Amino acid sequence: MSEKNTKKEESLEEGFAQIETMIAQLEQTDISLEDAFHIYEKGMKKLKECNDKIERVEKQMLMLNEQGELETL
């Protein structure tokens, strides 16, 4: 098993908290350009992960039936 499969999936809140931390790091005036680029790249990947999770939830919400139950495909 890979490390990714054994690790608990982080919540959206945890992902957004990490993004906020990265933004704070980027706002520092003493950050090097290389460090800023690395943090920016990590932040964009994290943002994509969060967006993918939101899309999965939206798709599940669209699959709710009239009784409010999740329909299986």
PDB file of N, CA, C and O in Angstrom:
ATOM      1  N   MET A   1       0.833  -1.191   0.000  1.00  0.00           N
ATOM      2  CA  MET A   1       0.000   0.000   0.000  1.00  0.00           C
ATOM      3  C   MET A   1       0.867   1.238   0.000  1.00  0.00           C
ATOM      4  O   MET A   1       1.876   1.304   0.675  1.00  0.00           O
ATOM      5  N   SER A   2       0.460   2.216  -0.726  1.00  0.00           N
ATOM      6  CA  SER A   2       1.213   3.463  -0.744  1.00  0.00           C
ATOM      7  C   SER A   2       0.828   4.313   0.459  1.00  0.00           C
ATOM      8  O   SER A   2      -0.195   4.100   1.105  1.00  0.00           O
ATOM      9  N   GLU A   3       1.670   5.305   0.741  1.00  0.00           N
ATOM     10  CA  GLU A   3       1.407   6.198   1.868  1.00  0.00           C
ATOM     11  C   GLU A   3       0.107   6.951   1.675  1.00  0.00           C
ATOM     12  O   GLU A   3      -0.631   7.210   2.606  1.00  0.00           O
ATOM     13  N   LYS A   4      -0.221   7.289   0.424  1.00  0.00           N
ATOM     14  CA  LYS A   4      -1.434   8.044   0.132  1.00  0.00           C
ATOM     15  C   LYS A   4      -2.685   7.240   0.500  1.00  0.00           C
ATOM     16  O   LYS A   4      -3.661   7.788   0.982  1.00  0.00           O
ATOM     17  N   ASN A   5      -2.659   5.920   0.296  1.00  0.00           N
ATOM     18  CA  ASN A   5      -3.824   5.092   0.581  1.00  0.00           C
ATOM     19  C   ASN A   5      -4.010   4.858   2.064  1.00  0.00           C
ATOM     20  O   ASN A   5      -5.121   4.626   2.519  1.00  0.00           O
ATOM     21  N   THR A   6      -2.928   4.877   2.850  1.00  0.00           N
ATOM     22  CA  THR A   6      -3.045   4.617   4.274  1.00  0.00           C
ATOM     23  C   THR A   6      -3.331   5.885   5.062  1.00  0.00           C
ATOM     24  O   THR A   6      -3.744   5.818   6.202  1.00  0.00           O
ATOM     25  N   LYS A   7      -3.128   7.036   4.455  1.00  0.00           N
ATOM     26  CA  LYS A   7      -3.339   8.313   5.124  1.00  0.00           C
ATOM     27  C   LYS A   7      -4.818   8.692   5.080  1.00  0.00           C
ATOM     28  O   LYS A   7      -5.471   8.523   4.067  1.00  0.00           O
ATOM     29  N   LYS A   8      -5.318   9.207   6.207  1.00  0.00           N
ATOM     30  CA  LYS A   8      -6.703   9.671   6.261  1.00  0.00           C
ATOM     31  C   LYS A   8      -6.866  10.873   5.335  1.00  0.00           C
ATOM     32  O   LYS A   8      -6.031  11.771   5.309  1.00  0.00           O
ATOM     33  N   GLU A   9      -7.935  10.878   4.564  1.00  0.00           N
ATOM     34  CA  GLU A   9      -8.179  12.012   3.663  1.00  0.00           C
ATOM     35  C   GLU A   9      -8.497  13.244   4.496  1.00  0.00           C
ATOM     36  O   GLU A   9      -9.323  13.210   5.400  1.00  0.00           O
ATOM     37  N   GLU A  10      -7.828  14.326   4.189  1.00  0.00           N
ATOM     38  CA  GLU A  10      -8.041  15.550   4.958  1.00  0.00           C
ATOM     39  C   GLU A  10      -9.350  16.215   4.556  1.00  0.00           C
ATOM     40  O   GLU A  10      -9.832  16.061   3.444  1.00  0.00           O
ATOM     41  N   SER A  11      -9.904  16.946   5.493  1.00  0.00           N
ATOM     42  CA  SER A  11     -11.169  17.632   5.240  1.00  0.00           C
ATOM     43  C   SER A  11     -10.919  18.899   4.435  1.00  0.00           C
ATOM     44  O   SER A  11      -9.789  19.369   4.314  1.00  0.00           O
ATOM     45  N   LEU A  12     -12.002  19.439   3.897  1.00  0.00           N
ATOM     46  CA  LEU A  12     -11.907  20.716   3.182  1.00  0.00           C
ATOM     47  C   LEU A  12     -11.392  21.817   4.104  1.00  0.00           C
ATOM     48  O   LEU A  12     -10.584  22.645   3.692  1.00  0.00           O
ATOM     49  N   GLU A  13     -11.840  21.797   5.341  1.00  0.00           N
ATOM     50  CA  GLU A  13     -11.417  22.816   6.296  1.00  0.00           C
ATOM     51  C   GLU A  13      -9.912  22.755   6.504  1.00  0.00           C
ATOM     52  O   GLU A  13      -9.236  23.790   6.576  1.00  0.00           O
ATOM     53  N   GLU A  14      -9.364  21.538   6.604  1.00  0.00           N
ATOM     54  CA  GLU A  14      -7.922  21.384   6.773  1.00  0.00           C
ATOM     55  C   GLU A  14      -7.177  21.880   5.535  1.00  0.00           C
ATOM     56  O   GLU A  14      -6.142  22.545   5.643  1.00  0.00           O
ATOM     57  N   GLY A  15      -7.709  21.560   4.366  1.00  0.00           N
ATOM     58  CA  GLY A  15      -7.093  22.015   3.120  1.00  0.00           C
ATOM     59  C   GLY A  15      -7.085  23.522   3.014  1.00  0.00           C
ATOM     60  O   GLY A  15      -6.069  24.132   2.658  1.00  0.00           O
ATOM     61  N   PHE A  16      -8.217  24.146   3.333  1.00  0.00           N
ATOM     62  CA  PHE A  16      -8.292  25.606   3.267  1.00  0.00           C
ATOM     63  C   PHE A  16      -7.397  26.258   4.319  1.00  0.00           C
ATOM     64  O   PHE A  16      -6.825  27.319   4.077  1.00  0.00           O
ATOM     65  N   ALA A  17      -7.255  25.626   5.484  1.00  0.00           N
ATOM     66  CA  ALA A  17      -6.357  26.159   6.510  1.00  0.00           C
ATOM     67  C   ALA A  17      -4.915  26.134   6.016  1.00  0.00           C
ATOM     68  O   ALA A  17      -4.148  27.083   6.254  1.00  0.00           O
ATOM     69  N   GLN A  18      -4.546  25.065   5.313  1.00  0.00           N
ATOM     70  CA  GLN A  18      -3.202  24.989   4.754  1.00  0.00           C
ATOM     71  C   GLN A  18      -2.991  26.080   3.701  1.00  0.00           C
ATOM     72  O   GLN A  18      -1.921  26.695   3.636  1.00  0.00           O
ATOM     73  N   ILE A  19      -4.000  26.315   2.890  1.00  0.00           N
ATOM     74  CA  ILE A  19      -3.904  27.362   1.873  1.00  0.00           C
ATOM     75  C   ILE A  19      -3.736  28.731   2.532  1.00  0.00           C
ATOM     76  O   ILE A  19      -2.926  29.549   2.100  1.00  0.00           O
ATOM     77  N   GLU A  20      -4.483  28.977   3.604  1.00  0.00           N
ATOM     78  CA  GLU A  20      -4.361  30.250   4.317  1.00  0.00           C
ATOM     79  C   GLU A  20      -2.954  30.431   4.884  1.00  0.00           C
ATOM     80  O   GLU A  20      -2.391  31.534   4.846  1.00  0.00           O
ATOM     81  N   THR A  21      -2.365  29.344   5.387  1.00  0.00           N
ATOM     82  CA  THR A  21      -0.997  29.400   5.896  1.00  0.00           C
ATOM     83  C   THR A  21      -0.025  29.746   4.774  1.00  0.00           C
ATOM     84  O   THR A  21       0.890  30.563   4.949  1.00  0.00           O
ATOM     85  N   MET A  22      -0.234  29.145   3.612  1.00  0.00           N
ATOM     86  CA  MET A  22       0.634  29.416   2.460  1.00  0.00           C
ATOM     87  C   MET A  22       0.503  30.876   2.014  1.00  0.00           C
ATOM     88  O   MET A  22       1.496  31.517   1.670  1.00  0.00           O
ATOM     89  N   ILE A  23      -0.708  31.401   2.040  1.00  0.00           N
ATOM     90  CA  ILE A  23      -0.921  32.803   1.667  1.00  0.00           C
ATOM     91  C   ILE A  23      -0.166  33.718   2.633  1.00  0.00           C
ATOM     92  O   ILE A  23       0.486  34.673   2.216  1.00  0.00           O
ATOM     93  N   ALA A  24      -0.238  33.403   3.927  1.00  0.00           N
ATOM     94  CA  ALA A  24       0.477  34.209   4.922  1.00  0.00           C
ATOM     95  C   ALA A  24       1.985  34.166   4.667  1.00  0.00           C
ATOM     96  O   ALA A  24       2.673  35.193   4.800  1.00  0.00           O
ATOM     97  N   GLN A  25       2.487  32.994   4.283  1.00  0.00           N
ATOM     98  CA  GLN A  25       3.918  32.886   3.979  1.00  0.00           C
ATOM     99  C   GLN A  25       4.275  33.739   2.767  1.00  0.00           C
ATOM    100  O   GLN A  25       5.319  34.391   2.741  1.00  0.00           O
ATOM    101  N   LEU A  26       3.417  33.734   1.757  1.00  0.00           N
ATOM    102  CA  LEU A  26       3.683  34.512   0.549  1.00  0.00           C
ATOM    103  C   LEU A  26       3.628  36.020   0.809  1.00  0.00           C
ATOM    104  O   LEU A  26       4.253  36.800   0.089  1.00  0.00           O
ATOM    105  N   GLU A  27       2.880  36.426   1.824  1.00  0.00           N
ATOM    106  CA  GLU A  27       2.754  37.847   2.140  1.00  0.00           C
ATOM    107  C   GLU A  27       3.951  38.382   2.914  1.00  0.00           C
ATOM    108  O   GLU A  27       4.079  39.594   3.076  1.00  0.00           O
ATOM    109  N   GLN A  28       4.834  37.502   3.364  1.00  0.00           N
ATOM    110  CA  GLN A  28       6.028  37.952   4.084  1.00  0.00           C
ATOM    111  C   GLN A  28       6.958  38.685   3.122  1.00  0.00           C
ATOM    112  O   GLN A  28       7.124  38.282   1.976  1.00  0.00           O
ATOM    113  N   THR A  29       7.554  39.746   3.587  1.00  0.00           N
ATOM    114  CA  THR A  29       8.405  40.559   2.718  1.00  0.00           C
ATOM    115  C   THR A  29       9.802  39.976   2.538  1.00  0.00           C
ATOM    116  O   THR A  29      10.485  40.330   1.579  1.00  0.00           O
ATOM    117  N   ASP A  30      10.221  39.084   3.420  1.00  0.00           N
ATOM    118  CA  ASP A  30      11.582  38.556   3.333  1.00  0.00           C
ATOM    119  C   ASP A  30      11.668  37.190   2.646  1.00  0.00           C
ATOM    120  O   ASP A  30      12.687  36.522   2.721  1.00  0.00           O
ATOM    121  N   ILE A  31      10.635  36.779   1.949  1.00  0.00           N
ATOM    122  CA  ILE A  31      10.626  35.478   1.287  1.00  0.00           C
ATOM    123  C   ILE A  31      11.379  35.572  -0.047  1.00  0.00           C
ATOM    124  O   ILE A  31      11.251  36.565  -0.770  1.00  0.00           O
ATOM    125  N   SER A  32      12.157  34.539  -0.328  1.00  0.00           N
ATOM    126  CA  SER A  32      12.893  34.534  -1.594  1.00  0.00           C
ATOM    127  C   SER A  32      11.949  34.192  -2.744  1.00  0.00           C
ATOM    128  O   SER A  32      10.882  33.592  -2.540  1.00  0.00           O
ATOM    129  N   LEU A  33      12.338  34.553  -3.936  1.00  0.00           N
ATOM    130  CA  LEU A  33      11.529  34.265  -5.114  1.00  0.00           C
ATOM    131  C   LEU A  33      11.360  32.759  -5.304  1.00  0.00           C
ATOM    132  O   LEU A  33      10.268  32.291  -5.626  1.00  0.00           O
ATOM    133  N   GLU A  34      12.429  32.006  -5.081  1.00  0.00           N
ATOM    134  CA  GLU A  34      12.355  30.547  -5.224  1.00  0.00           C
ATOM    135  C   GLU A  34      11.385  29.942  -4.211  1.00  0.00           C
ATOM    136  O   GLU A  34      10.581  29.066  -4.546  1.00  0.00           O
ATOM    137  N   ASP A  35      11.472  30.396  -2.953  1.00  0.00           N
ATOM    138  CA  ASP A  35      10.556  29.900  -1.929  1.00  0.00           C
ATOM    139  C   ASP A  35       9.116  30.282  -2.256  1.00  0.00           C
ATOM    140  O   ASP A  35       8.200  29.490  -2.087  1.00  0.00           O
ATOM    141  N   ALA A  36       8.924  31.518  -2.719  1.00  0.00           N
ATOM    142  CA  ALA A  36       7.584  31.977  -3.068  1.00  0.00           C
ATOM    143  C   ALA A  36       7.003  31.122  -4.191  1.00  0.00           C
ATOM    144  O   ALA A  36       5.835  30.735  -4.133  1.00  0.00           O
ATOM    145  N   PHE A  37       7.820  30.817  -5.184  1.00  0.00           N
ATOM    146  CA  PHE A  37       7.334  29.995  -6.289  1.00  0.00           C
ATOM    147  C   PHE A  37       6.978  28.602  -5.806  1.00  0.00           C
ATOM    148  O   PHE A  37       5.937  28.056  -6.192  1.00  0.00           O
ATOM    149  N   HIS A  38       7.803  28.025  -4.937  1.00  0.00           N
ATOM    150  CA  HIS A  38       7.533  26.682  -4.408  1.00  0.00           C
ATOM    151  C   HIS A  38       6.226  26.668  -3.598  1.00  0.00           C
ATOM    152  O   HIS A  38       5.389  25.768  -3.757  1.00  0.00           O
ATOM    153  N   ILE A  39       6.047  27.660  -2.745  1.00  0.00           N
ATOM    154  CA  ILE A  39       4.822  27.744  -1.936  1.00  0.00           C
ATOM    155  C   ILE A  39       3.604  27.966  -2.835  1.00  0.00           C
ATOM    156  O   ILE A  39       2.551  27.354  -2.634  1.00  0.00           O
ATOM    157  N   TYR A  40       3.757  28.813  -3.833  1.00  0.00           N
ATOM    158  CA  TYR A  40       2.664  29.074  -4.777  1.00  0.00           C
ATOM    159  C   TYR A  40       2.267  27.781  -5.491  1.00  0.00           C
ATOM    160  O   TYR A  40       1.075  27.466  -5.620  1.00  0.00           O
ATOM    161  N   GLU A  41       3.250  27.021  -5.937  1.00  0.00           N
ATOM    162  CA  GLU A  41       2.981  25.766  -6.638  1.00  0.00           C
ATOM    163  C   GLU A  41       2.240  24.778  -5.727  1.00  0.00           C
ATOM    164  O   GLU A  41       1.259  24.159  -6.136  1.00  0.00           O
ATOM    165  N   LYS A  42       2.699  24.646  -4.473  1.00  0.00           N
ATOM    166  CA  LYS A  42       2.017  23.770  -3.516  1.00  0.00           C
ATOM    167  C   LYS A  42       0.592  24.248  -3.261  1.00  0.00           C
ATOM    168  O   LYS A  42      -0.339  23.446  -3.163  1.00  0.00           O
ATOM    169  N   GLY A  43       0.422  25.565  -3.162  1.00  0.00           N
ATOM    170  CA  GLY A  43      -0.899  26.131  -2.912  1.00  0.00           C
ATOM    171  C   GLY A  43      -1.865  25.854  -4.055  1.00  0.00           C
ATOM    172  O   GLY A  43      -3.039  25.558  -3.824  1.00  0.00           O
ATOM    173  N   MET A  44      -1.385  25.949  -5.279  1.00  0.00           N
ATOM    174  CA  MET A  44      -2.240  25.685  -6.434  1.00  0.00           C
ATOM    175  C   MET A  44      -2.666  24.219  -6.473  1.00  0.00           C
ATOM    176  O   MET A  44      -3.809  23.897  -6.798  1.00  0.00           O
ATOM    177  N   LYS A  45      -1.754  23.319  -6.118  1.00  0.00           N
ATOM    178  CA  LYS A  45      -2.103  21.886  -6.061  1.00  0.00           C
ATOM    179  C   LYS A  45      -3.144  21.640  -4.975  1.00  0.00           C
ATOM    180  O   LYS A  45      -4.100  20.897  -5.181  1.00  0.00           O
ATOM    181  N   LYS A  46      -2.948  22.261  -3.816  1.00  0.00           N
ATOM    182  CA  LYS A  46      -3.894  22.100  -2.709  1.00  0.00           C
ATOM    183  C   LYS A  46      -5.256  22.673  -3.077  1.00  0.00           C
ATOM    184  O   LYS A  46      -6.292  22.090  -2.785  1.00  0.00           O
ATOM    185  N   LEU A  47      -5.258  23.808  -3.763  1.00  0.00           N
ATOM    186  CA  LEU A  47      -6.512  24.417  -4.199  1.00  0.00           C
ATOM    187  C   LEU A  47      -7.253  23.508  -5.168  1.00  0.00           C
ATOM    188  O   LEU A  47      -8.475  23.351  -5.081  1.00  0.00           O
ATOM    189  N   LYS A  48      -6.522  22.856  -6.066  1.00  0.00           N
ATOM    190  CA  LYS A  48      -7.142  21.916  -7.004  1.00  0.00           C
ATOM    191  C   LYS A  48      -7.734  20.726  -6.260  1.00  0.00           C
ATOM    192  O   LYS A  48      -8.836  20.280  -6.567  1.00  0.00           O
ATOM    193  N   GLU A  49      -7.018  20.214  -5.261  1.00  0.00           N
ATOM    194  CA  GLU A  49      -7.541  19.107  -4.456  1.00  0.00           C
ATOM    195  C   GLU A  49      -8.851  19.511  -3.780  1.00  0.00           C
ATOM    196  O   GLU A  49      -9.822  18.747  -3.786  1.00  0.00           O
ATOM    197  N   CYS A  50      -8.877  20.700  -3.201  1.00  0.00           N
ATOM    198  CA  CYS A  50     -10.091  21.182  -2.530  1.00  0.00           C
ATOM    199  C   CYS A  50     -11.231  21.346  -3.536  1.00  0.00           C
ATOM    200  O   CYS A  50     -12.373  20.979  -3.247  1.00  0.00           O
ATOM    201  N   ASN A  51     -10.920  21.895  -4.695  1.00  0.00           N
ATOM    202  CA  ASN A  51     -11.936  22.075  -5.736  1.00  0.00           C
ATOM    203  C   ASN A  51     -12.500  20.723  -6.180  1.00  0.00           C
ATOM    204  O   ASN A  51     -13.712  20.587  -6.376  1.00  0.00           O
ATOM    205  N   ASP A  52     -11.643  19.719  -6.320  1.00  0.00           N
ATOM    206  CA  ASP A  52     -12.097  18.381  -6.708  1.00  0.00           C
ATOM    207  C   ASP A  52     -13.047  17.801  -5.658  1.00  0.00           C
ATOM    208  O   ASP A  52     -14.056  17.171  -5.996  1.00  0.00           O
ATOM    209  N   LYS A  53     -12.726  18.013  -4.377  1.00  0.00           N
ATOM    210  CA  LYS A  53     -13.593  17.522  -3.304  1.00  0.00           C
ATOM    211  C   LYS A  53     -14.954  18.214  -3.356  1.00  0.00           C
ATOM    212  O   LYS A  53     -15.991  17.578  -3.181  1.00  0.00           O
ATOM    213  N   ILE A  54     -14.946  19.516  -3.584  1.00  0.00           N
ATOM    214  CA  ILE A  54     -16.203  20.266  -3.673  1.00  0.00           C
ATOM    215  C   ILE A  54     -17.037  19.754  -4.841  1.00  0.00           C
ATOM    216  O   ILE A  54     -18.256  19.572  -4.711  1.00  0.00           O
ATOM    217  N   GLU A  55     -16.408  19.490  -5.970  1.00  0.00           N
ATOM    218  CA  GLU A  55     -17.138  18.973  -7.133  1.00  0.00           C
ATOM    219  C   GLU A  55     -17.753  17.607  -6.840  1.00  0.00           C
ATOM    220  O   GLU A  55     -18.881  17.330  -7.260  1.00  0.00           O
ATOM    221  N   ARG A  56     -17.024  16.742  -6.114  1.00  0.00           N
ATOM    222  CA  ARG A  56     -17.576  15.427  -5.754  1.00  0.00           C
ATOM    223  C   ARG A  56     -18.819  15.586  -4.885  1.00  0.00           C
ATOM    224  O   ARG A  56     -19.824  14.906  -5.089  1.00  0.00           O
ATOM    225  N   VAL A  57     -18.761  16.492  -3.925  1.00  0.00           N
ATOM    226  CA  VAL A  57     -19.910  16.721  -3.040  1.00  0.00           C
ATOM    227  C   VAL A  57     -21.077  17.282  -3.842  1.00  0.00           C
ATOM    228  O   VAL A  57     -22.224  16.859  -3.658  1.00  0.00           O
ATOM    229  N   GLU A  58     -20.808  18.213  -4.747  1.00  0.00           N
ATOM    230  CA  GLU A  58     -21.877  18.791  -5.575  1.00  0.00           C
ATOM    231  C   GLU A  58     -22.548  17.705  -6.417  1.00  0.00           C
ATOM    232  O   GLU A  58     -23.775  17.684  -6.537  1.00  0.00           O
ATOM    233  N   LYS A  59     -21.774  16.810  -6.974  1.00  0.00           N
ATOM    234  CA  LYS A  59     -22.349  15.717  -7.771  1.00  0.00           C
ATOM    235  C   LYS A  59     -23.210  14.813  -6.912  1.00  0.00           C
ATOM    236  O   LYS A  59     -24.265  14.358  -7.342  1.00  0.00           O
ATOM    237  N   GLN A  60     -22.754  14.546  -5.683  1.00  0.00           N
ATOM    238  CA  GLN A  60     -23.556  13.724  -4.780  1.00  0.00           C
ATOM    239  C   GLN A  60     -24.860  14.425  -4.430  1.00  0.00           C
ATOM    240  O   GLN A  60     -25.907  13.790  -4.360  1.00  0.00           O
ATOM    241  N   MET A  61     -24.816  15.723  -4.231  1.00  0.00           N
ATOM    242  CA  MET A  61     -26.021  16.477  -3.892  1.00  0.00           C
ATOM    243  C   MET A  61     -27.024  16.424  -5.047  1.00  0.00           C
ATOM    244  O   MET A  61     -28.231  16.369  -4.823  1.00  0.00           O
ATOM    245  N   LEU A  62     -26.540  16.431  -6.261  1.00  0.00           N
ATOM    246  CA  LEU A  62     -27.416  16.367  -7.420  1.00  0.00           C
ATOM    247  C   LEU A  62     -28.072  15.004  -7.559  1.00  0.00           C
ATOM    248  O   LEU A  62     -29.094  14.864  -8.221  1.00  0.00           O
ATOM    249  N   MET A  63     -27.494  13.994  -6.907  1.00  0.00           N
ATOM    250  CA  MET A  63     -28.025  12.645  -7.025  1.00  0.00           C
ATOM    251  C   MET A  63     -29.030  12.317  -5.924  1.00  0.00           C
ATOM    252  O   MET A  63     -29.530  11.217  -5.832  1.00  0.00           O
ATOM    253  N   LEU A  64     -29.361  13.259  -5.062  1.00  0.00           N
ATOM    254  CA  LEU A  64     -30.351  13.014  -4.023  1.00  0.00           C
ATOM    255  C   LEU A  64     -31.732  12.848  -4.655  1.00  0.00           C
ATOM    256  O   LEU A  64     -32.113  13.594  -5.542  1.00  0.00           O
ATOM    257  N   ASN A  65     -32.488  11.870  -4.180  1.00  0.00           N
ATOM    258  CA  ASN A  65     -33.832  11.670  -4.718  1.00  0.00           C
ATOM    259  C   ASN A  65     -34.846  12.504  -3.934  1.00  0.00           C
ATOM    260  O   ASN A  65     -34.490  13.265  -3.046  1.00  0.00           O
ATOM    261  N   GLU A  66     -36.120  12.335  -4.255  1.00  0.00           N
ATOM    262  CA  GLU A  66     -37.163  13.148  -3.611  1.00  0.00           C
ATOM    263  C   GLU A  66     -37.245  12.929  -2.112  1.00  0.00           C
ATOM    264  O   GLU A  66     -37.673  13.798  -1.366  1.00  0.00           O
ATOM    265  N   GLN A  67     -36.834  11.765  -1.624  1.00  0.00           N
ATOM    266  CA  GLN A  67     -36.881  11.477  -0.190  1.00  0.00           C
ATOM    267  C   GLN A  67     -35.627  11.977   0.529  1.00  0.00           C
ATOM    268  O   GLN A  67     -35.489  11.805   1.729  1.00  0.00           O
ATOM    269  N   GLY A  68     -34.740  12.604  -0.219  1.00  0.00           N
ATOM    270  CA  GLY A  68     -33.506  13.119   0.391  1.00  0.00           C
ATOM    271  C   GLY A  68     -32.445  12.053   0.562  1.00  0.00           C
ATOM    272  O   GLY A  68     -31.497  12.255   1.286  1.00  0.00           O
ATOM    273  N   GLU A  69     -32.626  10.910  -0.092  1.00  0.00           N
ATOM    274  CA  GLU A  69     -31.643   9.839   0.026  1.00  0.00           C
ATOM    275  C   GLU A  69     -30.711   9.865  -1.181  1.00  0.00           C
ATOM    276  O   GLU A  69     -31.128  10.207  -2.297  1.00  0.00           O
ATOM    277  N   LEU A  70     -29.497   9.473  -0.951  1.00  0.00           N
ATOM    278  CA  LEU A  70     -28.501   9.451  -2.007  1.00  0.00           C
ATOM    279  C   LEU A  70     -28.791   8.272  -2.924  1.00  0.00           C
ATOM    280  O   LEU A  70     -28.894   7.141  -2.492  1.00  0.00           O
ATOM    281  N   GLU A  71     -28.949   8.553  -4.204  1.00  0.00           N
ATOM    282  CA  GLU A  71     -29.196   7.487  -5.169  1.00  0.00           C
ATOM    283  C   GLU A  71     -27.866   6.936  -5.651  1.00  0.00           C
ATOM    284  O   GLU A  71     -26.911   7.668  -5.853  1.00  0.00           O
ATOM    285  N   THR A  72     -27.809   5.630  -5.817  1.00  0.00           N
ATOM    286  CA  THR A  72     -26.604   5.003  -6.319  1.00  0.00           C
ATOM    287  C   THR A  72     -26.701   4.880  -7.825  1.00  0.00           C
ATOM    288  O   THR A  72     -27.775   4.750  -8.398  1.00  0.00           O
ATOM    289  N   LEU A  73     -25.542   4.927  -8.459  1.00  0.00           N
ATOM    290  CA  LEU A  73     -25.507   4.817  -9.918  1.00  0.00           C
ATOM    291  C   LEU A  73     -25.507   3.386 -10.356  1.00  0.00           C
ATOM    292  O   LEU A  73     -25.122   2.502  -9.760  1.00  0.00           O
TER     293      LEU A  73
END
